[in-house]
């Protein structure tokens, strides 16, 4: 099932609710009601691909261009959130991730961290990003901090 209920009927998709749209194409604020549904996805979703009947015939590609690069497949959210803009540019070289830009990268990571279990390292990283010059980043960081403070098992 689609986490955001973007699939609204057979052959019908509400792209405004699609995690791939929200994390890749959208350049503004991710709607508040959809942020918790995004979970830890920071660049697309593809859950719908799991349900597509045609994909049962798919086989992993050996094509080098489709293989993970720069260790991104094993990176933790906090490590990614700590990247400078220069690191983002260097470590996303040759990757479609580069096209979302550093600001949306941080926005998406803030949402994912807001959905993560409470951890003082996460809170500290989010607090540090409150100094970021982008109002878009700050908005999503504040949401993430609020999401953590609303949980019963989180300390303030």
Short mmCIF file of C-alpha atoms in Angstrom, two decimals:
data_model
loop_
_atom_site.label_atom_id
_atom_site.label_comp_id
_atom_site.label_asym_id
_atom_site.label_seq_id
_atom_site.Cartn_x
_atom_site.Cartn_y
_atom_site.Cartn_z
CA UNK A 1 0.00 0.00 0.00
CA UNK A 2 1.09 3.54 -0.65
CA UNK A 3 2.09 5.21 2.65
CA UNK A 4 0.47 8.51 1.65
CA UNK A 5 -2.53 7.04 -0.17
CA UNK A 6 -1.34 8.62 -3.42
CA UNK A 7 -2.78 5.70 -5.38
CA UNK A 8 -6.43 6.69 -5.53
CA UNK A 9 -7.77 4.08 -7.92
CA UNK A 10 -6.79 1.70 -10.68
CA UNK A 11 -4.30 3.51 -12.92
CA UNK A 12 -4.82 6.71 -10.89
CA UNK A 13 -2.25 8.58 -8.85
CA UNK A 14 -2.58 11.82 -6.91
CA UNK A 15 0.95 13.08 -7.52
CA UNK A 16 0.51 15.76 -4.84
CA UNK A 17 0.59 12.96 -2.26
CA UNK A 18 3.33 10.86 -3.89
CA UNK A 19 6.52 10.61 -1.83
CA UNK A 20 8.64 10.63 -4.97
CA UNK A 21 7.03 13.92 -5.99
CA UNK A 22 7.30 15.38 -2.49
CA UNK A 23 10.97 14.49 -2.01
CA UNK A 24 12.25 15.02 -5.55
CA UNK A 25 10.09 17.43 -7.54
CA UNK A 26 8.55 19.68 -4.90
CA UNK A 27 10.74 22.68 -4.16
CA UNK A 28 8.66 24.14 -1.34
CA UNK A 29 7.32 22.91 1.96
CA UNK A 30 6.16 19.34 2.32
CA UNK A 31 2.55 19.47 3.58
CA UNK A 32 2.35 18.96 7.33
CA UNK A 33 -0.14 16.09 7.14
CA UNK A 34 2.13 14.12 4.81
CA UNK A 35 5.40 14.52 6.72
CA UNK A 36 4.74 11.70 9.22
CA UNK A 37 3.73 9.40 6.36
CA UNK A 38 7.04 9.89 4.56
CA UNK A 39 8.88 7.94 7.24
CA UNK A 40 12.60 7.78 6.57
CA UNK A 41 12.44 8.23 2.79
CA UNK A 42 14.69 11.05 1.63
CA UNK A 43 14.75 10.59 -2.14
CA UNK A 44 11.72 8.95 -3.67
CA UNK A 45 9.80 5.94 -2.47
CA UNK A 46 9.00 3.32 -5.09
CA UNK A 47 6.80 1.30 -2.73
CA UNK A 48 4.35 1.13 -5.63
CA UNK A 49 7.00 -0.81 -7.53
CA UNK A 50 6.72 -3.57 -4.96
CA UNK A 51 3.07 -4.08 -5.88
CA UNK A 52 3.39 -3.73 -9.64
CA UNK A 53 2.68 -7.18 -11.12
CA UNK A 54 5.16 -6.60 -13.95
CA UNK A 55 8.02 -6.19 -11.53
CA UNK A 56 7.90 -9.84 -10.48
CA UNK A 57 9.76 -10.49 -13.74
CA UNK A 58 12.43 -7.86 -13.06
CA UNK A 59 16.00 -8.87 -12.40
CA UNK A 60 18.70 -6.71 -10.80
CA UNK A 61 20.81 -4.92 -13.37
CA UNK A 62 24.54 -5.50 -13.63
CA UNK A 63 24.88 -2.17 -15.45
CA UNK A 64 27.44 -0.05 -13.57
CA UNK A 65 25.32 3.08 -13.91
CA UNK A 66 22.60 1.45 -11.78
CA UNK A 67 24.87 0.33 -8.95
CA UNK A 68 25.10 2.20 -5.62
CA UNK A 69 27.93 4.73 -5.41
CA UNK A 70 29.81 6.62 -2.74
CA UNK A 71 28.49 4.32 0.02
CA UNK A 72 25.10 6.03 -0.04
CA UNK A 73 23.23 2.73 0.33
CA UNK A 74 24.71 2.23 3.81
CA UNK A 75 24.84 5.83 5.08
CA UNK A 76 22.95 6.82 8.23
CA UNK A 77 20.54 9.75 8.30
CA UNK A 78 22.67 11.66 10.82
CA UNK A 79 25.77 11.23 8.68
CA UNK A 80 23.91 12.53 5.63
CA UNK A 81 22.40 15.43 7.59
CA UNK A 82 25.89 16.48 8.72
CA UNK A 83 27.17 16.93 5.16
CA UNK A 84 28.24 20.38 4.11
CA UNK A 85 27.06 21.67 0.77
CA UNK A 86 30.46 20.82 -0.69
CA UNK A 87 30.20 17.23 0.57
CA UNK A 88 26.71 16.98 -0.93
CA UNK A 89 28.07 18.09 -4.32
CA UNK A 90 31.02 15.70 -4.15
CA UNK A 91 29.17 12.66 -2.83
CA UNK A 92 26.20 12.92 -5.17
CA UNK A 93 28.37 13.23 -8.28
CA UNK A 94 26.82 11.15 -11.05
CA UNK A 95 23.68 10.53 -8.99
CA UNK A 96 20.16 11.79 -9.68
CA UNK A 97 20.11 12.90 -6.05
CA UNK A 98 22.21 15.91 -7.03
CA UNK A 99 19.30 17.50 -8.91
CA UNK A 100 17.21 18.10 -5.79
CA UNK A 101 19.88 20.43 -4.45
CA UNK A 102 21.31 20.79 -0.99
CA UNK A 103 18.38 22.73 0.46
CA UNK A 104 15.78 20.06 -0.45
CA UNK A 105 18.26 17.38 0.65
CA UNK A 106 18.34 18.93 4.15
CA UNK A 107 14.55 19.45 4.09
CA UNK A 108 13.99 15.76 3.32
CA UNK A 109 16.49 14.62 5.93
CA UNK A 110 14.87 16.85 8.57
CA UNK A 111 11.53 15.16 7.90
CA UNK A 112 13.11 11.69 8.08
CA UNK A 113 14.84 12.60 11.34
CA UNK A 114 11.58 13.98 12.70
CA UNK A 115 10.04 10.58 12.05
CA UNK A 116 12.95 8.71 13.66
CA UNK A 117 12.88 7.37 17.22
CA UNK A 118 13.93 9.90 19.81
CA UNK A 119 17.66 10.19 20.31
CA UNK A 120 19.64 13.05 21.77
CA UNK A 121 22.09 12.89 18.84
CA UNK A 122 19.19 13.55 16.47
CA UNK A 123 17.93 16.43 18.60
CA UNK A 124 21.41 17.95 18.72
CA UNK A 125 21.85 17.67 14.94
CA UNK A 126 18.44 19.25 14.37
CA UNK A 127 19.21 22.07 16.81
CA UNK A 128 22.45 22.78 14.97
CA UNK A 129 20.60 23.07 11.64
CA UNK A 130 18.33 25.78 13.08
CA UNK A 131 21.21 28.09 12.16
CA UNK A 132 20.88 27.24 8.46
CA UNK A 133 20.10 30.34 6.37
CA UNK A 134 17.26 28.66 4.45
CA UNK A 135 13.77 29.27 5.82
CA UNK A 136 12.67 26.04 4.11
CA UNK A 137 15.26 24.03 6.03
CA UNK A 138 14.46 25.81 9.31
CA UNK A 139 10.73 25.16 8.89
CA UNK A 140 11.25 21.43 8.48
CA UNK A 141 13.84 21.27 11.27
CA UNK A 142 11.40 22.99 13.65
CA UNK A 143 8.72 20.50 12.64
CA UNK A 144 11.12 17.62 13.33
CA UNK A 145 12.00 19.00 16.77
CA UNK A 146 8.31 19.46 17.55
CA UNK A 147 7.55 15.91 16.37
CA UNK A 148 10.15 14.61 18.81
CA UNK A 149 8.89 16.77 21.68
CA UNK A 150 5.33 15.49 21.16
CA UNK A 151 6.34 11.87 21.73
CA UNK A 152 5.87 10.61 25.26
CA UNK A 153 9.22 8.83 25.39
CA UNK A 154 11.25 11.86 24.32
CA UNK A 155 12.96 14.16 26.71
CA UNK A 156 12.85 17.86 26.11
#
